[in-house]
Amino acid sequence: MAKNNAVAGFNALNGVELNLFTTDELKAIHYATMEVLMNPGVQVSDPEARQIFKENGCDVDEKTNVVKIPEYLVRRALQLAPSRFVLWGRDKKHNTVQEAGGKVHWTCFGTGVKVCKYQDGKYVTVDSVEQDIADIAKLCDWAENIDYFALPVSARDVAGTGAQDVHETFTPLTNTAKHFHHIDPVGENVEYYWDIAKAYYGGDEE
């Protein structure tokens, strides 16, 4: 059973709504964005990503790595993207439903490299370590207003060991029953994280 939170923009006393732009302003931003994606385009450094763009109808310049994305492709991608999905927690009661135009959710987004601690009557700022990740994960696990856990700080005490990502994956998994959102831009690492999660959960069955 997923949690039920307040609805963004719903016309009720329990709703949460924040209007920063008018409908016309949003349209103007959209049209300007579509224009930039097509001309001048965006620079994509990854060869595999450029190939995917090319196969799907984008104009790709291999000399400059610039990809020009037509508006119809953006619209098609939005149509094919799921409007609703579940962030699964280790405990099902912490499952979080993400929905387009839906409910408001909260997390502890990061990733920082320093923490401020209260020691001997004063505040000190120090490098974050793996234990900080564990402590924050336990706090977020307890806090009812935090829906899922995102890596808040870095394990600087294991930086340069070649295993920092492993520590930053396993430590949250073992210290919160909520969904864990890892922050890593390297797609190739996902399979390794999946193996770690399966090993901890005892398999990939529900």
PDB file of C-alpha atoms in Angstrom:
ATOM      1  CA  MET A   1       0.000   0.000   0.000  1.00  0.00           C
ATOM      2  CA  ALA A   2       1.582   3.286  -1.137  1.00  0.00           C
ATOM      3  CA  LYS A   3       1.474   6.435   0.988  1.00  0.00           C
ATOM      4  CA  ASN A   4      -1.193   9.060   0.313  1.00  0.00           C
ATOM      5  CA  ASN A   5       0.172  12.601   0.362  1.00  0.00           C
ATOM      6  CA  ALA A   6      -1.306  16.008  -0.470  1.00  0.00           C
ATOM      7  CA  VAL A   7      -2.217  16.722  -4.082  1.00  0.00           C
ATOM      8  CA  ALA A   8      -0.393  19.541  -5.882  1.00  0.00           C
ATOM      9  CA  GLY A   9      -2.832  22.133  -7.221  1.00  0.00           C
ATOM     10  CA  PHE A  10      -5.937  20.248  -6.053  1.00  0.00           C
ATOM     11  CA  ASN A  11      -8.753  22.603  -5.071  1.00  0.00           C
ATOM     12  CA  ALA A  12      -9.136  21.438  -1.504  1.00  0.00           C
ATOM     13  CA  LEU A  13      -7.967  22.541   1.924  1.00  0.00           C
ATOM     14  CA  ASN A  14      -5.484  19.668   2.137  1.00  0.00           C
ATOM     15  CA  GLY A  15      -3.915  20.522  -1.237  1.00  0.00           C
ATOM     16  CA  VAL A  16      -0.582  22.179  -1.944  1.00  0.00           C
ATOM     17  CA  GLU A  17      -0.382  24.694  -4.785  1.00  0.00           C
ATOM     18  CA  LEU A  18       2.339  27.071  -5.939  1.00  0.00           C
ATOM     19  CA  ASN A  19       1.779  29.079  -9.125  1.00  0.00           C
ATOM     20  CA  LEU A  20       4.946  30.736 -10.422  1.00  0.00           C
ATOM     21  CA  PHE A  21       3.886  31.137 -14.066  1.00  0.00           C
ATOM     22  CA  THR A  22       0.704  31.771 -16.013  1.00  0.00           C
ATOM     23  CA  THR A  23      -0.453  29.329 -18.686  1.00  0.00           C
ATOM     24  CA  ASP A  24       0.755  31.691 -21.409  1.00  0.00           C
ATOM     25  CA  GLU A  25       4.161  32.030 -19.755  1.00  0.00           C
ATOM     26  CA  LEU A  26       4.500  28.250 -19.559  1.00  0.00           C
ATOM     27  CA  LYS A  27       3.668  28.000 -23.263  1.00  0.00           C
ATOM     28  CA  ALA A  28       6.323  30.608 -24.041  1.00  0.00           C
ATOM     29  CA  ILE A  29       8.913  28.669 -22.029  1.00  0.00           C
ATOM     30  CA  HIS A  30       7.922  25.465 -23.819  1.00  0.00           C
ATOM     31  CA  TYR A  31       8.246  26.989 -27.294  1.00  0.00           C
ATOM     32  CA  ALA A  32      11.599  28.568 -26.401  1.00  0.00           C
ATOM     33  CA  THR A  33      12.850  25.224 -25.090  1.00  0.00           C
ATOM     34  CA  MET A  34      11.784  23.413 -28.259  1.00  0.00           C
ATOM     35  CA  GLU A  35      13.584  26.037 -30.331  1.00  0.00           C
ATOM     36  CA  VAL A  36      16.834  25.666 -28.366  1.00  0.00           C
ATOM     37  CA  LEU A  37      16.727  21.852 -28.590  1.00  0.00           C
ATOM     38  CA  MET A  38      16.517  22.154 -32.379  1.00  0.00           C
ATOM     39  CA  ASN A  39      18.745  25.171 -32.901  1.00  0.00           C
ATOM     40  CA  PRO A  40      21.494  25.331 -31.747  1.00  0.00           C
ATOM     41  CA  GLY A  41      20.833  21.896 -30.186  1.00  0.00           C
ATOM     42  CA  VAL A  42      22.627  20.258 -27.263  1.00  0.00           C
ATOM     43  CA  GLN A  43      26.118  18.837 -26.967  1.00  0.00           C
ATOM     44  CA  VAL A  44      26.172  15.117 -26.130  1.00  0.00           C
ATOM     45  CA  SER A  45      29.594  13.721 -25.250  1.00  0.00           C
ATOM     46  CA  ASP A  46      28.615  10.046 -24.990  1.00  0.00           C
ATOM     47  CA  PRO A  47      28.865   8.162 -28.344  1.00  0.00           C
ATOM     48  CA  GLU A  48      26.208   5.615 -27.383  1.00  0.00           C
ATOM     49  CA  ALA A  49      23.760   8.389 -26.498  1.00  0.00           C
ATOM     50  CA  ARG A  50      24.431  10.155 -29.814  1.00  0.00           C
ATOM     51  CA  GLN A  51      23.738   6.914 -31.667  1.00  0.00           C
ATOM     52  CA  ILE A  52      20.405   6.525 -29.880  1.00  0.00           C
ATOM     53  CA  PHE A  53      19.465  10.089 -30.799  1.00  0.00           C
ATOM     54  CA  LYS A  54      20.469   9.444 -34.418  1.00  0.00           C
ATOM     55  CA  GLU A  55      18.455   6.216 -34.636  1.00  0.00           C
ATOM     56  CA  ASN A  56      15.387   8.079 -33.419  1.00  0.00           C
ATOM     57  CA  GLY A  57      15.479  10.848 -35.990  1.00  0.00           C
ATOM     58  CA  CYS A  58      17.793  13.506 -34.565  1.00  0.00           C
ATOM     59  CA  ASP A  59      20.366  15.418 -36.587  1.00  0.00           C
ATOM     60  CA  VAL A  60      23.766  14.489 -35.092  1.00  0.00           C
ATOM     61  CA  ASP A  61      27.063  16.233 -35.880  1.00  0.00           C
ATOM     62  CA  GLU A  62      29.855  13.812 -34.942  1.00  0.00           C
ATOM     63  CA  LYS A  63      32.494  16.533 -35.304  1.00  0.00           C
ATOM     64  CA  THR A  64      30.972  18.870 -32.744  1.00  0.00           C
ATOM     65  CA  ASN A  65      28.920  16.240 -30.837  1.00  0.00           C
ATOM     66  CA  VAL A  66      25.907  18.524 -31.208  1.00  0.00           C
ATOM     67  CA  VAL A  67      22.495  16.838 -31.360  1.00  0.00           C
ATOM     68  CA  LYS A  68      19.469  18.676 -32.765  1.00  0.00           C
ATOM     69  CA  ILE A  69      16.229  17.315 -31.323  1.00  0.00           C
ATOM     70  CA  PRO A  70      13.015  18.031 -33.294  1.00  0.00           C
ATOM     71  CA  GLU A  71       9.856  18.970 -31.412  1.00  0.00           C
ATOM     72  CA  TYR A  72       7.864  15.985 -32.677  1.00  0.00           C
ATOM     73  CA  LEU A  73      10.407  13.661 -31.063  1.00  0.00           C
ATOM     74  CA  VAL A  74      10.073  15.422 -27.704  1.00  0.00           C
ATOM     75  CA  ARG A  75       6.287  15.131 -27.893  1.00  0.00           C
ATOM     76  CA  ARG A  76       6.489  11.440 -28.832  1.00  0.00           C
ATOM     77  CA  ALA A  77       8.860  10.746 -25.940  1.00  0.00           C
ATOM     78  CA  LEU A  78       6.479  12.468 -23.516  1.00  0.00           C
ATOM     79  CA  GLN A  79       3.575  10.399 -24.846  1.00  0.00           C
ATOM     80  CA  LEU A  80       5.505   7.153 -24.408  1.00  0.00           C
ATOM     81  CA  ALA A  81       6.808   7.984 -20.927  1.00  0.00           C
ATOM     82  CA  PRO A  82       4.745   6.504 -18.073  1.00  0.00           C
ATOM     83  CA  SER A  83       2.634   9.085 -16.247  1.00  0.00           C
ATOM     84  CA  ARG A  84       2.698   7.013 -13.073  1.00  0.00           C
ATOM     85  CA  PHE A  85       5.214   4.663 -11.447  1.00  0.00           C
ATOM     86  CA  VAL A  86       6.090   3.320  -8.004  1.00  0.00           C
ATOM     87  CA  LEU A  87       9.293   3.829  -6.038  1.00  0.00           C
ATOM     88  CA  TRP A  88       9.495   0.568  -4.136  1.00  0.00           C
ATOM     89  CA  GLY A  89      10.685   0.500  -0.548  1.00  0.00           C
ATOM     90  CA  ARG A  90      12.259  -2.409   1.294  1.00  0.00           C
ATOM     91  CA  ASP A  91       9.068  -2.346   3.353  1.00  0.00           C
ATOM     92  CA  LYS A  92       5.932  -2.084   1.186  1.00  0.00           C
ATOM     93  CA  LYS A  93       4.372   0.455   3.524  1.00  0.00           C
ATOM     94  CA  HIS A  94       7.016   2.899   2.286  1.00  0.00           C
ATOM     95  CA  ASN A  95       6.183   2.474  -1.420  1.00  0.00           C
ATOM     96  CA  THR A  96       5.856   5.912  -3.045  1.00  0.00           C
ATOM     97  CA  VAL A  97       3.705   6.606  -6.104  1.00  0.00           C
ATOM     98  CA  GLN A  98       5.147   9.211  -8.474  1.00  0.00           C
ATOM     99  CA  GLU A  99       2.469  10.674 -10.719  1.00  0.00           C
ATOM    100  CA  ALA A 100       2.436  13.463 -13.301  1.00  0.00           C
ATOM    101  CA  GLY A 101       0.432  16.341 -11.877  1.00  0.00           C
ATOM    102  CA  GLY A 102      -0.071  14.233  -8.781  1.00  0.00           C
ATOM    103  CA  LYS A 103       1.015  14.353  -5.184  1.00  0.00           C
ATOM    104  CA  VAL A 104       3.812  16.144  -3.382  1.00  0.00           C
ATOM    105  CA  HIS A 105       6.712  14.053  -2.086  1.00  0.00           C
ATOM    106  CA  TRP A 106       9.775  14.890  -0.037  1.00  0.00           C
ATOM    107  CA  THR A 107      13.307  13.507   0.030  1.00  0.00           C
ATOM    108  CA  CYS A 108      16.768  14.426   1.344  1.00  0.00           C
ATOM    109  CA  PHE A 109      18.331  15.342  -1.997  1.00  0.00           C
ATOM    110  CA  GLY A 110      22.154  15.626  -2.186  1.00  0.00           C
ATOM    111  CA  THR A 111      24.980  14.891  -2.630  1.00  0.00           C
ATOM    112  CA  GLY A 112      27.011  17.037  -0.220  1.00  0.00           C
ATOM    113  CA  VAL A 113      30.656  16.569   0.771  1.00  0.00           C
ATOM    114  CA  LYS A 114      30.529  18.344   4.155  1.00  0.00           C
ATOM    115  CA  VAL A 115      28.419  18.072   7.297  1.00  0.00           C
ATOM    116  CA  CYS A 116      27.920  20.546  10.122  1.00  0.00           C
ATOM    117  CA  LYS A 117      28.175  18.908  13.545  1.00  0.00           C
ATOM    118  CA  TYR A 118      27.637  20.210  17.059  1.00  0.00           C
ATOM    119  CA  GLN A 119      30.678  19.306  19.141  1.00  0.00           C
ATOM    120  CA  ASP A 120      31.869  20.630  22.502  1.00  0.00           C
ATOM    121  CA  GLY A 121      29.370  23.464  22.512  1.00  0.00           C
ATOM    122  CA  LYS A 122      30.057  24.737  19.002  1.00  0.00           C
ATOM    123  CA  TYR A 123      29.333  23.923  15.369  1.00  0.00           C
ATOM    124  CA  VAL A 124      32.120  22.501  13.214  1.00  0.00           C
ATOM    125  CA  THR A 125      32.102  21.706   9.491  1.00  0.00           C
ATOM    126  CA  VAL A 126      33.903  18.520   8.490  1.00  0.00           C
ATOM    127  CA  ASP A 127      34.117  16.106   5.551  1.00  0.00           C
ATOM    128  CA  SER A 128      31.162  13.736   5.393  1.00  0.00           C
ATOM    129  CA  VAL A 129      31.902  10.046   6.003  1.00  0.00           C
ATOM    130  CA  GLU A 130      30.092   6.738   5.559  1.00  0.00           C
ATOM    131  CA  GLN A 131      28.719   6.833   9.108  1.00  0.00           C
ATOM    132  CA  ASP A 132      26.998  10.129   8.283  1.00  0.00           C
ATOM    133  CA  ILE A 133      25.146   8.375   5.451  1.00  0.00           C
ATOM    134  CA  ALA A 134      24.022   5.653   7.858  1.00  0.00           C
ATOM    135  CA  ASP A 135      22.920   8.168  10.503  1.00  0.00           C
ATOM    136  CA  ILE A 136      20.965  10.313   8.033  1.00  0.00           C
ATOM    137  CA  ALA A 137      19.357   7.195   6.531  1.00  0.00           C
ATOM    138  CA  LYS A 138      18.141   6.137   9.983  1.00  0.00           C
ATOM    139  CA  LEU A 139      16.793   9.634  10.643  1.00  0.00           C
ATOM    140  CA  CYS A 140      14.941   9.689   7.310  1.00  0.00           C
ATOM    141  CA  ASP A 141      13.621   6.198   7.985  1.00  0.00           C
ATOM    142  CA  TRP A 142      12.096   7.513  11.205  1.00  0.00           C
ATOM    143  CA  ALA A 143      10.782  10.799   9.777  1.00  0.00           C
ATOM    144  CA  GLU A 144       7.226  10.363   8.494  1.00  0.00           C
ATOM    145  CA  ASN A 145       7.461  13.446   6.257  1.00  0.00           C
ATOM    146  CA  ILE A 146      10.373  12.004   4.235  1.00  0.00           C
ATOM    147  CA  ASP A 147       8.951   9.727   1.533  1.00  0.00           C
ATOM    148  CA  TYR A 148      12.140   8.226   0.114  1.00  0.00           C
ATOM    149  CA  PHE A 149      15.884   8.415   0.670  1.00  0.00           C
ATOM    150  CA  ALA A 150      18.282  10.085  -1.765  1.00  0.00           C
ATOM    151  CA  LEU A 151      22.026   9.959  -1.099  1.00  0.00           C
ATOM    152  CA  PRO A 152      22.472  13.148   0.999  1.00  0.00           C
ATOM    153  CA  VAL A 153      26.247  13.201   1.513  1.00  0.00           C
ATOM    154  CA  SER A 154      29.340  11.460   0.203  1.00  0.00           C
ATOM    155  CA  ALA A 155      31.456   8.837   1.988  1.00  0.00           C
ATOM    156  CA  ARG A 156      34.649  10.870   1.828  1.00  0.00           C
ATOM    157  CA  ASP A 157      36.480   8.461   4.149  1.00  0.00           C
ATOM    158  CA  VAL A 158      36.499   5.817   1.390  1.00  0.00           C
ATOM    159  CA  ALA A 159      37.132   8.186  -1.536  1.00  0.00           C
ATOM    160  CA  GLY A 160      39.908   6.993  -3.821  1.00  0.00           C
ATOM    161  CA  THR A 161      39.638   3.369  -2.714  1.00  0.00           C
ATOM    162  CA  GLY A 162      37.784   2.269  -5.836  1.00  0.00           C
ATOM    163  CA  ALA A 163      34.877   1.132  -3.679  1.00  0.00           C
ATOM    164  CA  GLN A 164      33.234   4.418  -2.712  1.00  0.00           C
ATOM    165  CA  ASP A 165      30.156   3.757  -4.865  1.00  0.00           C
ATOM    166  CA  VAL A 166      29.750   0.325  -3.273  1.00  0.00           C
ATOM    167  CA  HIS A 167      29.763   1.844   0.212  1.00  0.00           C
ATOM    168  CA  GLU A 168      27.376   4.600  -0.856  1.00  0.00           C
ATOM    169  CA  THR A 169      24.987   1.954  -2.206  1.00  0.00           C
ATOM    170  CA  PHE A 170      25.101  -0.702   0.497  1.00  0.00           C
ATOM    171  CA  THR A 171      25.015   1.636   3.521  1.00  0.00           C
ATOM    172  CA  PRO A 172      21.642   3.256   2.653  1.00  0.00           C
ATOM    173  CA  LEU A 173      20.127  -0.130   1.767  1.00  0.00           C
ATOM    174  CA  THR A 174      20.982  -1.457   5.216  1.00  0.00           C
ATOM    175  CA  ASN A 175      19.835   1.595   7.181  1.00  0.00           C
ATOM    176  CA  THR A 176      16.435   2.509   5.741  1.00  0.00           C
ATOM    177  CA  ALA A 177      13.370   0.532   4.709  1.00  0.00           C
ATOM    178  CA  LYS A 178      12.293   3.350   2.400  1.00  0.00           C
ATOM    179  CA  HIS A 179      13.072   3.578  -1.306  1.00  0.00           C
ATOM    180  CA  PHE A 180      16.713   4.474  -1.976  1.00  0.00           C
ATOM    181  CA  HIS A 181      17.456   6.847  -4.846  1.00  0.00           C
ATOM    182  CA  HIS A 182      21.152   6.631  -5.708  1.00  0.00           C
ATOM    183  CA  ILE A 183      22.764   9.664  -7.338  1.00  0.00           C
ATOM    184  CA  ASP A 184      25.234   8.449  -9.959  1.00  0.00           C
ATOM    185  CA  PRO A 185      25.463   9.732 -13.553  1.00  0.00           C
ATOM    186  CA  VAL A 186      27.317   6.614 -14.801  1.00  0.00           C
ATOM    187  CA  GLY A 187      24.771   4.292 -16.406  1.00  0.00           C
ATOM    188  CA  GLU A 188      27.116   1.298 -16.513  1.00  0.00           C
ATOM    189  CA  ASN A 189      27.084   1.155 -12.706  1.00  0.00           C
ATOM    190  CA  VAL A 190      23.364   0.353 -12.500  1.00  0.00           C
ATOM    191  CA  GLU A 191      23.909  -3.373 -13.078  1.00  0.00           C
ATOM    192  CA  TYR A 192      26.374  -3.498 -10.178  1.00  0.00           C
ATOM    193  CA  TYR A 193      23.934  -1.686  -7.896  1.00  0.00           C
ATOM    194  CA  TRP A 194      21.214  -4.102  -8.960  1.00  0.00           C
ATOM    195  CA  ASP A 195      23.433  -7.041  -7.992  1.00  0.00           C
ATOM    196  CA  ILE A 196      24.118  -5.460  -4.582  1.00  0.00           C
ATOM    197  CA  ALA A 197      20.403  -4.914  -3.993  1.00  0.00           C
ATOM    198  CA  LYS A 198      19.561  -8.488  -5.021  1.00  0.00           C
ATOM    199  CA  ALA A 199      22.253  -9.869  -2.713  1.00  0.00           C
ATOM    200  CA  TYR A 200      20.905  -7.851   0.205  1.00  0.00           C
ATOM    201  CA  TYR A 201      17.244  -8.630  -0.481  1.00  0.00           C
ATOM    202  CA  GLY A 202      17.987 -12.298  -1.133  1.00  0.00           C
ATOM    203  CA  GLY A 203      16.926 -12.298  -4.794  1.00  0.00           C
ATOM    204  CA  ASP A 204      14.981 -10.271  -7.332  1.00  0.00           C
ATOM    205  CA  GLU A 205      11.536 -11.661  -6.611  1.00  0.00           C
ATOM    206  CA  GLU A 206       8.968  -9.305  -5.066  1.00  0.00           C
TER     207      GLU A 206
END
